[in-house]
Short mmCIF file of C-alpha atoms in Angstrom, two decimals:
data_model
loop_
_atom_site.label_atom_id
_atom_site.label_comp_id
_atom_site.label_asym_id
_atom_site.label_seq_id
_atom_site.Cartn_x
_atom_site.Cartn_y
_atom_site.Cartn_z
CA UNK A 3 -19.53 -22.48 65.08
CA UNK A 4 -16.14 -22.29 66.50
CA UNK A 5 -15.90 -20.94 70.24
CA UNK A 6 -12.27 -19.34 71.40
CA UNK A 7 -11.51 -17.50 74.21
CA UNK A 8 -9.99 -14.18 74.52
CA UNK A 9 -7.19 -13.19 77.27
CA UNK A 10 -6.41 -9.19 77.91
CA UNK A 11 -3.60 -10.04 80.41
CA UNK A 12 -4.55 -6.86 81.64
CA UNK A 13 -3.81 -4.90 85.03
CA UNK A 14 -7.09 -3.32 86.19
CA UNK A 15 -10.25 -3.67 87.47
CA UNK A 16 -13.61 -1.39 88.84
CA UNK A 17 -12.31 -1.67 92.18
CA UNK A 18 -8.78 -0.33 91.75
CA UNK A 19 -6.88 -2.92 93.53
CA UNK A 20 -4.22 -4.15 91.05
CA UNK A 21 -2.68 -7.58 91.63
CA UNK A 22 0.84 -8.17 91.50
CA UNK A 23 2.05 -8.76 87.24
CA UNK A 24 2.99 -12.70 88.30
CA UNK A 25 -0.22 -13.03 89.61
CA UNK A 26 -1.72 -11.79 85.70
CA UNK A 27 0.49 -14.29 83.90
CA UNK A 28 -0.65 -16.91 86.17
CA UNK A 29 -4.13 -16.42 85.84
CA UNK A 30 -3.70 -16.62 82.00
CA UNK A 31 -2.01 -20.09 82.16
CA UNK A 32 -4.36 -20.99 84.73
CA UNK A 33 -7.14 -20.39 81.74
CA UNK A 34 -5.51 -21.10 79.09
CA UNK A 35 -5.08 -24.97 80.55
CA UNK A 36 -8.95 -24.96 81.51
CA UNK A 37 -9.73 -23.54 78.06
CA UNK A 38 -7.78 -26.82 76.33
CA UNK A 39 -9.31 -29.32 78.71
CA UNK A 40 -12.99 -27.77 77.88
CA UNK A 41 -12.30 -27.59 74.10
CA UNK A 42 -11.99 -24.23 73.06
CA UNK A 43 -10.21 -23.85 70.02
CA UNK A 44 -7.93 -21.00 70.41
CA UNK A 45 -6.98 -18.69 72.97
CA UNK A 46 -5.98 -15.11 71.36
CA UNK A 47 -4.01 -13.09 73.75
CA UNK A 48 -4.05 -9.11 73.26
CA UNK A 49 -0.66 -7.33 73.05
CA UNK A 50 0.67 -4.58 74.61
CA UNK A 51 4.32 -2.84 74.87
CA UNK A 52 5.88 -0.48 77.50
CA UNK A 53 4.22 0.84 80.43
CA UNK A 54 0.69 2.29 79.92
CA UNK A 55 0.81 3.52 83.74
CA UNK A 56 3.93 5.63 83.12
CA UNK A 57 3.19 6.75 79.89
CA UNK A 58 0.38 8.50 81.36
CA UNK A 59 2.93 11.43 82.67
CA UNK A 60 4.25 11.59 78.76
CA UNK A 61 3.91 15.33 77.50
CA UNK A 62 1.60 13.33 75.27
CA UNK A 63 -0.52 10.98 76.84
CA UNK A 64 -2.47 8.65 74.95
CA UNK A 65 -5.11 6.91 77.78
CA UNK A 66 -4.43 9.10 80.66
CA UNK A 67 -6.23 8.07 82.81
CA UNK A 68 -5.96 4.11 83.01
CA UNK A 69 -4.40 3.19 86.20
CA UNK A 70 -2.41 -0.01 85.94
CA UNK A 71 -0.97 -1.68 82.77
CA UNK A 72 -3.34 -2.14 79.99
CA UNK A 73 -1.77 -5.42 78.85
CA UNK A 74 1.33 -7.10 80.21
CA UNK A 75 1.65 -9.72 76.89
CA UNK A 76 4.88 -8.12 75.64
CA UNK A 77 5.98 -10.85 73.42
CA UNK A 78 3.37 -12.88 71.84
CA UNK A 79 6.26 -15.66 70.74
CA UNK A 80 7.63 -16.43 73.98
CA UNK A 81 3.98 -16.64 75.68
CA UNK A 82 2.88 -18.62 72.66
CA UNK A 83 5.45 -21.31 73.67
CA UNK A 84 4.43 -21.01 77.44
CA UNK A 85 1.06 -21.95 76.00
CA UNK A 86 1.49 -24.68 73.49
CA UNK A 87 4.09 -26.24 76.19
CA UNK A 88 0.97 -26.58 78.97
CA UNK A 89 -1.56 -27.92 76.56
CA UNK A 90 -2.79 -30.33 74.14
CA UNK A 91 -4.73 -29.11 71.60
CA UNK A 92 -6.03 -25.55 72.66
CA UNK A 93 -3.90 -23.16 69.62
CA UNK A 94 -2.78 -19.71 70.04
CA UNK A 95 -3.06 -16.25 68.79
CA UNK A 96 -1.77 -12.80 69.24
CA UNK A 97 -4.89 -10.33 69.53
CA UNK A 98 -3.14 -8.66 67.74
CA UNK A 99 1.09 -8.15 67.34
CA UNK A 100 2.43 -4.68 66.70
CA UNK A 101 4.63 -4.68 63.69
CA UNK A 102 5.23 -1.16 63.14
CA UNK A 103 7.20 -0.90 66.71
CA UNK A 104 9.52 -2.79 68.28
CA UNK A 105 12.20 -3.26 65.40
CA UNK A 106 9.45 -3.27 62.30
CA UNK A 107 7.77 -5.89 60.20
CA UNK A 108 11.50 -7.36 59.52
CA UNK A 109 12.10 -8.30 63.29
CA UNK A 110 8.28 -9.23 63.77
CA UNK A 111 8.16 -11.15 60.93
CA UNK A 112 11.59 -13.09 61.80
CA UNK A 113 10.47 -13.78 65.12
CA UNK A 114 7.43 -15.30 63.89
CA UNK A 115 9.35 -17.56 61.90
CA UNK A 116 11.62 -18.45 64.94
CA UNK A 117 8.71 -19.69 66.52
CA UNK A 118 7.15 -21.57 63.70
CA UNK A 119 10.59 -23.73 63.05
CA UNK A 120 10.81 -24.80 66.81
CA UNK A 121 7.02 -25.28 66.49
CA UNK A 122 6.78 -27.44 63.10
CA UNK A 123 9.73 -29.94 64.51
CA UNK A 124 7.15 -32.16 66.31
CA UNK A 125 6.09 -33.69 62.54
CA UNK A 126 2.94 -34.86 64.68
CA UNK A 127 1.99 -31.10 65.34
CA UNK A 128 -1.06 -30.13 63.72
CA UNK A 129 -1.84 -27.19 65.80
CA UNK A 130 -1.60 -24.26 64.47
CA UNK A 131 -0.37 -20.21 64.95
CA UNK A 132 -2.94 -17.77 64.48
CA UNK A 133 -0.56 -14.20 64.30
CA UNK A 134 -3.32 -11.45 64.07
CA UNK A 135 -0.98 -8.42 63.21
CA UNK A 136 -1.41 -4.30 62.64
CA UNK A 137 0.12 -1.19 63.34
CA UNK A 138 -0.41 -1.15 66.68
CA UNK A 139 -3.40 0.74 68.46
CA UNK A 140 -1.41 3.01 70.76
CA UNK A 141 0.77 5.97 68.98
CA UNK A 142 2.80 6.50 72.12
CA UNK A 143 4.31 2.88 71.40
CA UNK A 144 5.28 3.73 67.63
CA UNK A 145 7.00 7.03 69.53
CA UNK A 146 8.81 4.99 71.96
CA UNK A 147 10.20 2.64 68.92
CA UNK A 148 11.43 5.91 66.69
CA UNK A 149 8.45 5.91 64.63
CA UNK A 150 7.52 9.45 64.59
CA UNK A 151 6.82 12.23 61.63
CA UNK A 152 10.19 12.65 59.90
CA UNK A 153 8.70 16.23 57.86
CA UNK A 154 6.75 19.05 59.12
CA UNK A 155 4.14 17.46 56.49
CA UNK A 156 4.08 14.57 58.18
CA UNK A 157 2.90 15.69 61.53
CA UNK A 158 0.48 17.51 59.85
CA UNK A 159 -0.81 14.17 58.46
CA UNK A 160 0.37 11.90 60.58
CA UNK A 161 -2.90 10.32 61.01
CA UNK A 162 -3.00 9.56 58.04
CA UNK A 163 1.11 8.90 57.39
CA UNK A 164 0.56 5.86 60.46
CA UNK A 165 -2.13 4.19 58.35
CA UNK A 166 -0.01 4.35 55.43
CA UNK A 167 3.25 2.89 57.91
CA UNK A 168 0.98 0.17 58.58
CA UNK A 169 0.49 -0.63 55.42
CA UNK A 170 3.82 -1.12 54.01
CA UNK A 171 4.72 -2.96 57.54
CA UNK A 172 1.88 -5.30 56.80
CA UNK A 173 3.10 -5.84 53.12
CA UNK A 174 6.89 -6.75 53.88
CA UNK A 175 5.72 -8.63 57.22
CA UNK A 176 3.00 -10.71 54.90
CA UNK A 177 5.58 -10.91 51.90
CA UNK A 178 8.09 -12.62 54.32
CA UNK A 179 6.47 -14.78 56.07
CA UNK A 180 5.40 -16.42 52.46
CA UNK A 181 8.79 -17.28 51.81
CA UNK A 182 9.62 -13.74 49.47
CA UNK A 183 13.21 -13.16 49.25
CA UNK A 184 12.29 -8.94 49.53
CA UNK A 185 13.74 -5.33 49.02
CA UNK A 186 12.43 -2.33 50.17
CA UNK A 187 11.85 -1.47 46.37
CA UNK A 188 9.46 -4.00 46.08
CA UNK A 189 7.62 -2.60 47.86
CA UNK A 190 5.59 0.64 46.52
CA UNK A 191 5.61 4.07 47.78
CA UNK A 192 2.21 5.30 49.41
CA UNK A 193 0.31 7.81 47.99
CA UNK A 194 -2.20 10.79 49.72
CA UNK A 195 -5.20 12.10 48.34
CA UNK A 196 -8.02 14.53 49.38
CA UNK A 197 -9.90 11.09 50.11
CA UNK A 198 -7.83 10.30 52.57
CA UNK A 199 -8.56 13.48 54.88
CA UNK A 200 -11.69 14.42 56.17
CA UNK A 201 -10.80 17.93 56.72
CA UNK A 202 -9.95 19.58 53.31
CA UNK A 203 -7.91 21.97 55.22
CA UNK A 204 -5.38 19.52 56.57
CA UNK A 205 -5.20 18.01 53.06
CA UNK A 206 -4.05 21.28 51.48
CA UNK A 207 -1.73 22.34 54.46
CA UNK A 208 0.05 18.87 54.67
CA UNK A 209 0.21 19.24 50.25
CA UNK A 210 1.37 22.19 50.44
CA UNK A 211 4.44 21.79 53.27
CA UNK A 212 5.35 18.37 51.40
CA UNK A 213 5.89 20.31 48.00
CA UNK A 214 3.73 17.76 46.36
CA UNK A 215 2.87 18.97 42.72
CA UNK A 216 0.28 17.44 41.95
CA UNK A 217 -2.75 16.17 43.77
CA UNK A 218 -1.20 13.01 45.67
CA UNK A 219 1.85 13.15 48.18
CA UNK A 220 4.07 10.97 48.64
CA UNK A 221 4.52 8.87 51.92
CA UNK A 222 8.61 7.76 51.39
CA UNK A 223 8.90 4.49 52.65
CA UNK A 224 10.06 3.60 56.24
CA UNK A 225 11.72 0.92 55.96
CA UNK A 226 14.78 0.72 53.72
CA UNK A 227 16.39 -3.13 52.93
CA UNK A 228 18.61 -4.49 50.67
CA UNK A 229 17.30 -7.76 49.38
CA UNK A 230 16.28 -10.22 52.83
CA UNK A 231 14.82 -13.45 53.54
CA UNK A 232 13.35 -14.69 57.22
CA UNK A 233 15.17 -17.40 58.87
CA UNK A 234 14.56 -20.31 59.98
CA UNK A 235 12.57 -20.99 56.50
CA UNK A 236 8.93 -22.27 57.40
CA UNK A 237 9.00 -25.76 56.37
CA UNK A 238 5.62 -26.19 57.92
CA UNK A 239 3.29 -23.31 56.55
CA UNK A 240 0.09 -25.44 57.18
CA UNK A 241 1.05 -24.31 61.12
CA UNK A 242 0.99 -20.34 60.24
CA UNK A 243 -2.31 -18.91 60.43
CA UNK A 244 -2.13 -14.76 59.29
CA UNK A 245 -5.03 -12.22 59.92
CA UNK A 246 -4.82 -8.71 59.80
CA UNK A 247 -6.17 -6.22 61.89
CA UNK A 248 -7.45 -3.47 60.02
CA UNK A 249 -11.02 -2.68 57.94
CA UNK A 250 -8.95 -0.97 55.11
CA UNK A 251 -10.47 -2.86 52.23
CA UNK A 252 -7.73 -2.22 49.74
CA UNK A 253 -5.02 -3.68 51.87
CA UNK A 254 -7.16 -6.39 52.95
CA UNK A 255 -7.22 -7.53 48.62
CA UNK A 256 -3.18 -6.15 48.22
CA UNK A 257 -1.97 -8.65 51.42
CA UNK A 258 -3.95 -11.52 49.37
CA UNK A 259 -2.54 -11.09 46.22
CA UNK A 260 1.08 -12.66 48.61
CA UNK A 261 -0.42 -14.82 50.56
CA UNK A 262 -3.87 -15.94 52.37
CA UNK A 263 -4.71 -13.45 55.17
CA UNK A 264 -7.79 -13.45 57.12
CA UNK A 265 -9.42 -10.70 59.04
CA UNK A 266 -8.89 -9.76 62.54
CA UNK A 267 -12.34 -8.10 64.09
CA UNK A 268 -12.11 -7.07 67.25
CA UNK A 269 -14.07 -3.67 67.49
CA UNK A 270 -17.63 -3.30 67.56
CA UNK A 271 -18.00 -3.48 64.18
CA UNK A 272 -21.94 -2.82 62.58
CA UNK A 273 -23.24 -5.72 60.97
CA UNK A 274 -23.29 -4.79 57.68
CA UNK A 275 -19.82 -4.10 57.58
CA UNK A 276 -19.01 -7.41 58.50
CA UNK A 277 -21.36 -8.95 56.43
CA UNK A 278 -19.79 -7.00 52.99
CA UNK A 279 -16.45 -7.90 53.95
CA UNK A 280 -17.23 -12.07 54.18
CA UNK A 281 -18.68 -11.06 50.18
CA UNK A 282 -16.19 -9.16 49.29
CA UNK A 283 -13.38 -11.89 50.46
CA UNK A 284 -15.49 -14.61 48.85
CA UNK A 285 -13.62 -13.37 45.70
CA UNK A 286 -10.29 -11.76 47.10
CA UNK A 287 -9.12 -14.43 49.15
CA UNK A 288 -6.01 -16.15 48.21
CA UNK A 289 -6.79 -19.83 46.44
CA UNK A 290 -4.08 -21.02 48.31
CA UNK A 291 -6.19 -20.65 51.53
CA UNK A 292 -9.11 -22.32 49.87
CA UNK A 293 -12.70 -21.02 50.25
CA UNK A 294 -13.07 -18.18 52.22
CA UNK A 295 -15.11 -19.33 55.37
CA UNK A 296 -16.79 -17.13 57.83
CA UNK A 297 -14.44 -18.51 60.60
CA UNK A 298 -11.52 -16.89 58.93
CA UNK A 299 -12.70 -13.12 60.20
CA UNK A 300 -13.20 -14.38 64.37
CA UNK A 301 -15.63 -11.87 66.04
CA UNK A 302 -14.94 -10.52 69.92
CA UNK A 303 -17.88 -11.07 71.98
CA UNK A 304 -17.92 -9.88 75.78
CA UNK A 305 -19.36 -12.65 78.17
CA UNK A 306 -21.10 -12.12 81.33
CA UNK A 307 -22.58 -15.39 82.42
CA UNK A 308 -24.48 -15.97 85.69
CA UNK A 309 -25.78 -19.30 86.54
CA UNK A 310 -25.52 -19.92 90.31
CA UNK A 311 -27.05 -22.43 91.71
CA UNK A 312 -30.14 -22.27 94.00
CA UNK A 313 -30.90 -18.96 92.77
CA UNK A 314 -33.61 -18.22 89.76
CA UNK A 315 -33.22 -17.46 86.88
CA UNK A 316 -34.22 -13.67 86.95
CA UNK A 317 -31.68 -13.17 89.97
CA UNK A 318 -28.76 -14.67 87.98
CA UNK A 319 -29.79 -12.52 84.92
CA UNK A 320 -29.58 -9.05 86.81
CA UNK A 321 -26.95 -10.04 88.02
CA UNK A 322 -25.17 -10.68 85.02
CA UNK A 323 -26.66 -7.16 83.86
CA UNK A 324 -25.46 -5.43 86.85
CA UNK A 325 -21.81 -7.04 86.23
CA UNK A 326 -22.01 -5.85 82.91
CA UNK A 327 -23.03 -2.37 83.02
CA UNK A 328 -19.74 -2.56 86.28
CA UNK A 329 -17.16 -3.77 84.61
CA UNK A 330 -18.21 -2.15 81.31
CA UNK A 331 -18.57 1.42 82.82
CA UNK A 332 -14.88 1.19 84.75
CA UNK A 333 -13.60 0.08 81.10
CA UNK A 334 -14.56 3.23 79.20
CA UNK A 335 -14.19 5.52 82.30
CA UNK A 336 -10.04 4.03 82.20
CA UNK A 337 -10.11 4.13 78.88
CA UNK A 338 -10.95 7.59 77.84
CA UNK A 339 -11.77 9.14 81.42
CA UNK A 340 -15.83 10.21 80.42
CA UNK A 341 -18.45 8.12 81.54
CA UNK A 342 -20.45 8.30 77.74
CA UNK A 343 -23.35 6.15 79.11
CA UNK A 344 -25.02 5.67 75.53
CA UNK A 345 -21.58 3.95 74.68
CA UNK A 346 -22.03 1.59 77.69
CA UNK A 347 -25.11 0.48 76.65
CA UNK A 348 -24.05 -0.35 72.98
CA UNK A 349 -21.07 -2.23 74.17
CA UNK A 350 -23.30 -3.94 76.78
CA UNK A 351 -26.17 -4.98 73.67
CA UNK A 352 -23.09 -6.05 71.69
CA UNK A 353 -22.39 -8.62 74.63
CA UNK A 354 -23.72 -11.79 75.90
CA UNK A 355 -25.36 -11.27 79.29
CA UNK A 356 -27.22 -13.55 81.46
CA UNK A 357 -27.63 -17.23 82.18
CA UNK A 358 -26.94 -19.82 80.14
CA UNK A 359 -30.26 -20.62 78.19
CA UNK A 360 -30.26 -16.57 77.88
CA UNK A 361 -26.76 -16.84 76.35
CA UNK A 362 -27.48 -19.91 74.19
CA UNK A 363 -30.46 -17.39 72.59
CA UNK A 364 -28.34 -14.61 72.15
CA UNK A 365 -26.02 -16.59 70.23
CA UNK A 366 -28.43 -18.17 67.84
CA UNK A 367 -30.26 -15.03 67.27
CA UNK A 368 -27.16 -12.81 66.73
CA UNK A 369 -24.63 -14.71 65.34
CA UNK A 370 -24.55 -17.17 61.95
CA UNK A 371 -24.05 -21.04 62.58
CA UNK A 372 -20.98 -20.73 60.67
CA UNK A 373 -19.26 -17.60 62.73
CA UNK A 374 -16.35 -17.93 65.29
CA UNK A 375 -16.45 -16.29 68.80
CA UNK A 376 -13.80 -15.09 70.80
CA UNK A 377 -15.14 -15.18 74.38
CA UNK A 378 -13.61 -12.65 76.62
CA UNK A 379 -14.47 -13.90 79.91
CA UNK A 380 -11.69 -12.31 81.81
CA UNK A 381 -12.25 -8.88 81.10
CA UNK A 382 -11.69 -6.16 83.36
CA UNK A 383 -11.85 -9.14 86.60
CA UNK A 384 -8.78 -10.84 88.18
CA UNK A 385 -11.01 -13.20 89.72
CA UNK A 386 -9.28 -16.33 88.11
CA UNK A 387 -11.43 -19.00 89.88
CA UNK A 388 -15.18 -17.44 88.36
CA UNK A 389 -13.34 -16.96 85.23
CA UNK A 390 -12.44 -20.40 85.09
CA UNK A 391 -16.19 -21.23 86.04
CA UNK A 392 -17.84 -19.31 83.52
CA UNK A 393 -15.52 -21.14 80.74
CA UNK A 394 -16.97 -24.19 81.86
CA UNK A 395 -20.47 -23.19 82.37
CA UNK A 396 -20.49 -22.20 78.37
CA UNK A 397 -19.40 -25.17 77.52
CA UNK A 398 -21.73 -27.62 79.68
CA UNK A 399 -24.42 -25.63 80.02
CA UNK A 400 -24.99 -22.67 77.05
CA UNK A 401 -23.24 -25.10 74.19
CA UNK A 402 -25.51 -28.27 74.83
CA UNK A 403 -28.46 -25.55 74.52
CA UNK A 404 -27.51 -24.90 70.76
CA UNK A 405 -29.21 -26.25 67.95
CA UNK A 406 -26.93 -28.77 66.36
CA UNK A 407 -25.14 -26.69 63.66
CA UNK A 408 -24.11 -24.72 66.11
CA UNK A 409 -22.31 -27.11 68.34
CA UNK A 410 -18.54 -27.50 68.00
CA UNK A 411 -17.42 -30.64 67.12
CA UNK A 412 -14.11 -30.39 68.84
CA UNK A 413 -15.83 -29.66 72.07
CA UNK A 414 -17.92 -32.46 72.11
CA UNK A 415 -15.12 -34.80 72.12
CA UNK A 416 -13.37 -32.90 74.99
CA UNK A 417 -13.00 -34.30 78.58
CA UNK A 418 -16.01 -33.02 80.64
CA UNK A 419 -15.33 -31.28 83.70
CA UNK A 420 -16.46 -34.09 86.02
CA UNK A 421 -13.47 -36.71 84.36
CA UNK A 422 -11.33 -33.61 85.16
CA UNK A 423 -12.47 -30.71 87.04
CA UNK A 424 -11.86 -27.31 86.76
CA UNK A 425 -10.60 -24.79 89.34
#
């Protein structure tokens, strides 16, 4: 099993008092150098662009009523290099990049390659760059980068006409970063059927205003090219690790016919979804990745770990529970301003919550020897010091608990945090 951690850099918390942005980034580096000296493998670091606290007076406001900024990582390339220049052997990842705004899949996928050629100099470098990558969760984002319905069709659709964006973004960003030498008429034109709507209604009113004349319309591309290749060419692919964010089975197989591209998973996704997509990738993973492994689709996992000392162990778990159920409640509240307690509860089931020997069962009785975690221990707290804590109470106290094919190798090897002690 491979443990990671995973950063929100976000600007919130239940009680409302919002720390200064500095203070944010610091806390990240702060963990992000703890996380390396304790051994987890990666730290993936959620993106964000523009203000979420002043789109909220937008005529249309996508989460209302979060106070603060949801996410202050704005550039996933410059932070990775703040990272990888405070650490040994911790790698990075972007949780996940936007590639539909801020320029397109052309400037994303050039400034990934920027970052891989300073990166791959070192010829001793072996760690590498995971770049999870989608079309970007939050629509006023794509509206404040010009991405908006160019037809009266496609606001009609334009659920439907962003999936289909993020599709060809993901195919020229993908195509790219293998090396292609591309033109926009490479890549194809998407196409909308009746399957694609779940109201019939919309289906025939966006048909209808698009002049389609036959069953399937037309989505005319975004992006238009003459032929291009990203600079500086990536001399060192071995470093470039690509996942993308989305469930969408069919682009999942089109992205690896180019190139191998894992699976980003970061919603609370049921089990047997995840389960047919590690089959279904078993035989649509690019050869040039090798086998497909369960590691290559990492799983977010919510961690609310009590263990003080001198206390038992049924005060430390309600505790934990009580945290939980806190910080968990204030999320959804920001998030879409209704208190849906049933919602709570699943997310809080879906976490691991109590002390470490509770934790160590969770994980062996949820989760497959084989699976990779990304811990989110900083969510929704700016408490950097019990962050920090926590990290280290996984590792020496809930890993040791595992049976042995679940331990991680790479942590075992790792300074312990009495030859080097944590905040």
């Amino acid at each position: 099993m491979r443990f990671d951690i995973f950063c929100s850099l976000t600007q919130a918390q239940p009680d409302g008092a919002l720390p200064a942005h500095a203070v944010v980034l610091r806390n990240f580096l702060e963990q992000a150098e703890v996380a390396d000296r304790l051994g987890f493998r990666t730290v993936w670091v959620a993106g964000s662009h523009f203000s979420s606290e002043l789109q909220r007076t937008h005529r249309r406001p996508v989460i209302p009523n979060w106070r603060g900024e949801i996410g202050l990582n704005t550039d996933f390339c410059q932070l990775a290099g703040q990272v990888l220049a405070r650490t040994r052997r911790i790698e990075v990842g972007s949780a996940i990049m936007n590639i539909v705004g801020q320029g397109g899949p052309l400037a994303a996928a050039e400034r990934v390659a920027a970052l891989l050629g300073w990166h791959g100099l070192d010829p001793d470098e072996r760690r590498r760059i995971r770049v999870g990558f989608a079309g970007g969760r939050f629509d006023y984002v794509s509206r404040l980068s010009g991405v908006t319905p160019r037809a009266a069709w496609e606001e009609e659709a334009w659920p439907q006409v962003r999936l289909a964006v993020a599709a060809e973004a993901a195919e020229i960003f993908v195509r790219l970063l293998s090396g292609e030498t591309l033109s926009s008429d490479d890549i194809p034109e998407a196409q909308l059927g009746p399957d694609h709507f779940q109201d019939p209604d919309t289906y025939q009113r966006a048909r209808k205003a698009s002049g389609a004349a036959g069953e399937r319309i037309t989505v005319p591309r975004r992006w238009e090219f003459e032929p291009v290749r990203a600079i500086p060419e990536i001399a060192r692919p071995d470093l470039l690790d690509l996942l993308v964010g989305t469930q969408d089975t069919t682009l999942q197989a089109r992205l690896n016919r180019f190139h191998p591209v894992k699976v980003f998973n970061l919603s609370i996704t049921p089990p047997e979804v995840i389960e047919a997509t590690h089959t279904r990738l078993e035989r649509e993973y690019h050869p040039a990745g090798g086998p497909w492994r369960r590691g290559h689709m990492p799983r977010t996992v919510f961690v609310f770990l009590n263990d003080g000392p001198g206390r038992s162990a049924d005060f430390n778990r309600c505790a934990a529970r009580t945290d939980a159920e806190v910080r968990l409640a204030a999320y959804w509240q920001a998030l879409e301003g209704t208190l849906d307690p049933a919602r709570v509860a699943s997310a809080a089931d879906n976490a691991l919550i109590g002390t470490a020997a509770d934790i160590a069962e969770q994980i062996t009785g949820r989760f497959h020897p084989e699976d990779r975690l990304m811990l989110w221990f900083d969510f929704f707290t700016h408490d950097s010091r019990r962050v920090c804590r926590q990290m280290t109470s996984f590792m020496t106290s809930v890993v040791p608990r595992l049976p042995d094919r679940y331990r991680s190798p790479h942590a075992a090897r790792c300074p312990t945090p009495a030859a080097r002690p944590a905040p």
